[in-house]
Coordinates of C-alpha atoms in Angstrom, one line a residue:
Chain H
A98 CA -20.3 17.6 8.0
Q99 CA -19.6 16.2 4.5
S100 CA -19.5 12.5 3.4
V101 CA -19.5 10.5 0.3
T102 CA -21.0 7.1 -0.4
Q103 CA -20.0 5.2 -3.5
L104 CA -22.8 2.7 -4.2
D105 CA -20.7 0.0 -5.9
S106 CA -17.5 -1.4 -4.6
H107 CA -16.8 -3.2 -7.8
V108 CA -18.0 -2.7 -11.4
S109 CA -17.2 -4.9 -14.3
V110 CA -17.9 -4.0 -17.9
S111 CA -17.0 -5.2 -21.4
E112 CA -14.7 -3.1 -23.6
G113 CA -16.7 -0.7 -25.6
T114 CA -19.8 -0.7 -23.3
P115 CA -20.8 2.2 -21.2
V116 CA -19.5 2.7 -17.6
L117 CA -21.6 4.1 -14.7
L118 CA -20.0 4.7 -11.3
R119 CA -22.6 5.9 -8.7
C120 CA -21.8 8.5 -6.0
N121 CA -24.1 10.2 -3.5
Y122 CA -22.9 12.9 -1.2
S123 CA -24.0 14.5 2.0
S124 CA -23.1 18.2 2.6
S125 CA -24.3 21.0 4.9
Y126 CA -23.2 23.7 2.5
S127 CA -22.6 24.0 -1.3
P128 CA -20.1 21.2 -2.1
S129 CA -17.3 20.9 -4.4
L130 CA -17.2 17.4 -5.9
F131 CA -14.5 15.6 -7.6
W132 CA -13.8 12.3 -9.3
Y133 CA -10.2 10.9 -9.0
V134 CA -8.7 7.8 -10.6
Q135 CA -6.0 5.6 -9.2
H136 CA -4.2 3.1 -11.5
P137 CA -2.5 0.1 -9.9
N138 CA 0.5 1.3 -7.8
K139 CA 0.1 4.9 -8.9
G140 CA -0.9 8.1 -7.4
L141 CA -4.4 9.8 -7.9
Q142 CA -5.1 11.7 -10.9
L143 CA -8.1 14.2 -11.2
L144 CA -10.7 13.2 -13.8
L145 CA -13.1 16.0 -13.3
K146 CA -14.5 18.5 -10.8
Y147 CA -17.7 20.4 -10.0
T148 CA -17.6 23.8 -8.3
S149 CA -21.1 25.3 -8.8
A150 CA -20.7 26.1 -12.5
A151 CA -22.4 23.9 -15.1
T152 CA -24.0 20.7 -13.6
L153 CA -22.8 18.5 -16.4
V154 CA -19.0 18.4 -16.1
K155 CA -16.7 16.9 -18.7
G156 CA -13.3 15.5 -17.7
I157 CA -10.4 13.8 -19.2
N158 CA -10.4 10.5 -21.2
G159 CA -14.0 10.8 -22.2
F160 CA -15.5 10.8 -18.7
E161 CA -18.3 13.1 -17.5
A162 CA -20.4 13.5 -14.4
E163 CA -23.7 15.2 -13.6
F164 CA -24.3 17.1 -10.4
K165 CA -27.9 16.6 -9.3
K166 CA -28.7 18.5 -6.1
S167 CA -32.2 17.1 -5.8
E168 CA -30.8 13.6 -5.7
T169 CA -27.5 14.6 -3.9
S170 CA -25.7 12.6 -6.5
F171 CA -22.7 13.0 -8.7
H172 CA -22.5 9.9 -11.0
L173 CA -19.5 9.3 -13.3
T174 CA -20.1 7.9 -16.8
K175 CA -18.2 7.0 -19.9
P176 CA -20.0 6.0 -23.2
S177 CA -17.4 3.3 -24.2
A178 CA -15.0 1.6 -21.8
H179 CA -11.4 1.0 -22.7
M180 CA -9.0 -1.5 -21.2
S181 CA -7.0 1.3 -19.9
D182 CA -10.0 2.5 -17.7
A183 CA -9.4 -0.5 -15.3
A184 CA -8.5 1.3 -12.0
E185 CA -9.8 2.4 -8.7
Y186 CA -12.2 5.5 -8.8
F187 CA -12.8 7.8 -5.9
C188 CA -15.6 10.3 -5.5
V189 CA -14.6 13.0 -3.3
V190 CA -16.4 16.1 -1.6
S191 CA -15.3 19.3 0.1
E192 CA -17.5 21.9 1.4
T193 CA -17.6 25.7 0.9
N194 CA -16.2 26.4 4.4
D195 CA -13.9 23.4 4.6
Y196 CA -11.0 22.7 2.4
K197 CA -10.6 19.1 3.6
L198 CA -11.4 16.5 1.1
S199 CA -13.6 13.5 2.1
F200 CA -13.1 10.4 0.1
G201 CA -15.5 7.7 -0.7
A202 CA -14.5 4.1 -0.3
G203 CA -13.7 3.7 -4.0
T204 CA -15.1 1.7 -6.8
T205 CA -12.9 -0.8 -8.6
V206 CA -13.5 -1.0 -12.4
T207 CA -12.5 -4.0 -14.3
V208 CA -12.8 -4.1 -18.1
R209 CA -13.4 -7.4 -20.0
A210 CA -11.9 -7.8 -23.4
Chain P
D139 CA 9.4 16.9 -14.5
T140 CA 7.4 15.3 -11.7
A141 CA 5.0 17.8 -10.1
V142 CA 4.7 16.2 -6.7
S143 CA 7.4 13.7 -5.8
Q144 CA 7.9 11.5 -2.8
T145 CA 10.9 9.6 -1.5
P146 CA 11.2 6.8 -0.9
K147 CA 8.7 4.9 -3.1
Y148 CA 9.0 1.8 -0.9
L149 CA 9.9 1.5 2.7
V150 CA 10.3 -1.7 4.6
T151 CA 11.3 -1.4 8.3
Q152 CA 11.0 -3.1 11.6
M153 CA 8.6 -2.2 14.4
G154 CA 10.0 0.4 16.8
N155 CA 12.1 2.2 14.2
D156 CA 11.9 5.8 13.3
K157 CA 11.5 6.8 9.6
S158 CA 10.9 9.8 7.4
I159 CA 9.1 10.3 4.1
K160 CA 9.9 13.3 2.0
C161 CA 7.7 15.3 -0.4
E162 CA 8.5 18.0 -2.8
Q163 CA 6.3 20.0 -5.3
N164 CA 7.4 22.1 -8.1
L165 CA 4.1 23.6 -8.9
G166 CA 4.5 26.8 -6.9
H167 CA 1.5 25.8 -4.7
D168 CA 0.9 27.2 -1.3
T169 CA -0.7 24.3 0.3
M170 CA 0.4 20.7 0.8
Y171 CA -1.1 17.6 2.5
W172 CA -0.4 14.2 3.8
Y173 CA -2.9 11.3 3.3
K174 CA -2.9 7.7 4.5
Q175 CA -4.4 5.0 2.4
D176 CA -5.1 1.8 4.3
S177 CA -5.3 -1.8 3.0
K178 CA -8.9 -1.4 1.9
K179 CA -7.9 1.6 -0.2
F180 CA -9.6 4.1 2.0
L181 CA -7.9 7.5 2.0
K182 CA -7.8 9.9 4.9
I183 CA -6.3 13.2 5.4
M184 CA -3.6 13.5 8.2
F185 CA -2.1 16.9 7.9
S186 CA -2.1 20.0 5.8
Y187 CA 0.2 23.0 5.7
N188 CA -0.5 26.3 4.1
N189 CA 2.7 28.5 3.6
K190 CA 4.5 26.5 6.2
E191 CA 1.8 26.8 8.7
L192 CA -0.1 23.8 10.0
I193 CA -3.9 24.2 9.1
I194 CA -5.2 20.6 9.4
N195 CA -4.2 18.2 12.1
E196 CA -6.5 15.3 12.1
T197 CA -6.7 12.6 14.8
V198 CA -3.3 11.1 14.2
P199 CA -1.0 9.6 16.9
N200 CA 1.6 12.1 18.0
R201 CA 4.3 9.6 16.8
F202 CA 3.6 11.2 13.4
S203 CA 5.1 14.7 13.0
P204 CA 5.0 16.7 9.8
K205 CA 7.7 19.4 9.1
S206 CA 7.5 22.0 6.3
P207 CA 10.8 23.7 5.9
D208 CA 9.5 25.8 3.0
K209 CA 6.4 26.0 0.8
A210 CA 7.7 23.4 -1.6
H211 CA 8.5 20.7 0.9
L212 CA 6.4 18.8 3.4
N213 CA 8.1 15.9 5.2
L214 CA 6.5 13.2 7.4
H215 CA 8.5 11.7 10.4
I216 CA 7.2 8.7 12.1
N217 CA 8.6 7.6 15.5
S218 CA 8.3 4.1 17.1
L219 CA 6.6 2.5 14.0
E220 CA 3.8 0.0 14.7
L221 CA 2.4 -2.7 12.5
G222 CA -0.8 -0.6 12.0
D223 CA 1.3 2.1 10.4
S224 CA 1.7 -0.1 7.3
A225 CA 0.0 1.7 4.5
V226 CA 0.4 3.9 1.4
Y227 CA 1.2 7.5 2.3
F228 CA 0.3 10.1 -0.3
C229 CA 1.5 13.7 -0.4
A230 CA -0.6 16.3 -2.3
S231 CA -0.5 20.0 -3.0
S232 CA -3.1 22.6 -4.1
P233 CA -2.7 26.2 -5.3
L234 CA -4.4 27.6 -2.2
A235 CA -6.2 26.3 0.8
G236 CA -9.7 26.5 -0.3
A237 CA -12.8 24.4 -1.1
G238 CA -12.8 23.4 -4.7
E239 CA -9.0 23.6 -5.1
T240 CA -7.8 20.7 -7.1
Q241 CA -5.2 18.6 -5.2
Y242 CA -2.4 17.1 -7.1
F243 CA -1.0 13.9 -5.6
G244 CA 2.3 12.3 -5.6
P245 CA 3.0 8.6 -6.6
G246 CA 2.8 7.4 -2.9
T247 CA 5.2 5.8 -0.4
R248 CA 4.4 2.2 0.4
L249 CA 5.4 1.6 4.0
L250 CA 5.6 -2.0 5.4
V251 CA 6.3 -2.4 9.0
L252 CA 7.4 -5.9 10.0

């Protein structure tokens, strides 16, 4: 069975400083991992995904994530936060033999001016 | 050109009523999904159809019935609405039904049952 734990329910950063959102996963098989972003009252948008290619994955809007199998982690980072990054972020896993997505509980990011 | 669209965006109704939410995708995808997002923002899959065939049917009350008239449409009908059905319902689609497939989400339908 697959599952995802987002270690921080809320992250607050100042504009221009780095953002780190932590995600650990549990998977019986080779997982596919995703980060989605949800802006207030909007649908979900894919930021990036890992599917057993390069372990460092670059996404949209300057985000990237690193797949670390030994640590079962897929943390999301951005070097410099922008006000428009304020949103809810979801770490998501699916297994090789299962196309269902399992969502983490989400991390709310606030960006201070 | 909205890729995945849902109607209505907002739905306010009384307990006991029956309502439907419609979803359409113009991406040419084979697979469509319904998710429920609760008040704590937790997302859980409800149903999935691949080429009009039901492939995922999670533990959902049988008051919820999906219908896929064709590959581009997946509707959700809810009978005898209850207070606990209040949530945001998201439709999504993916090219195929496979692990690693990116799912594209609609804007959501905000359902409030009074």
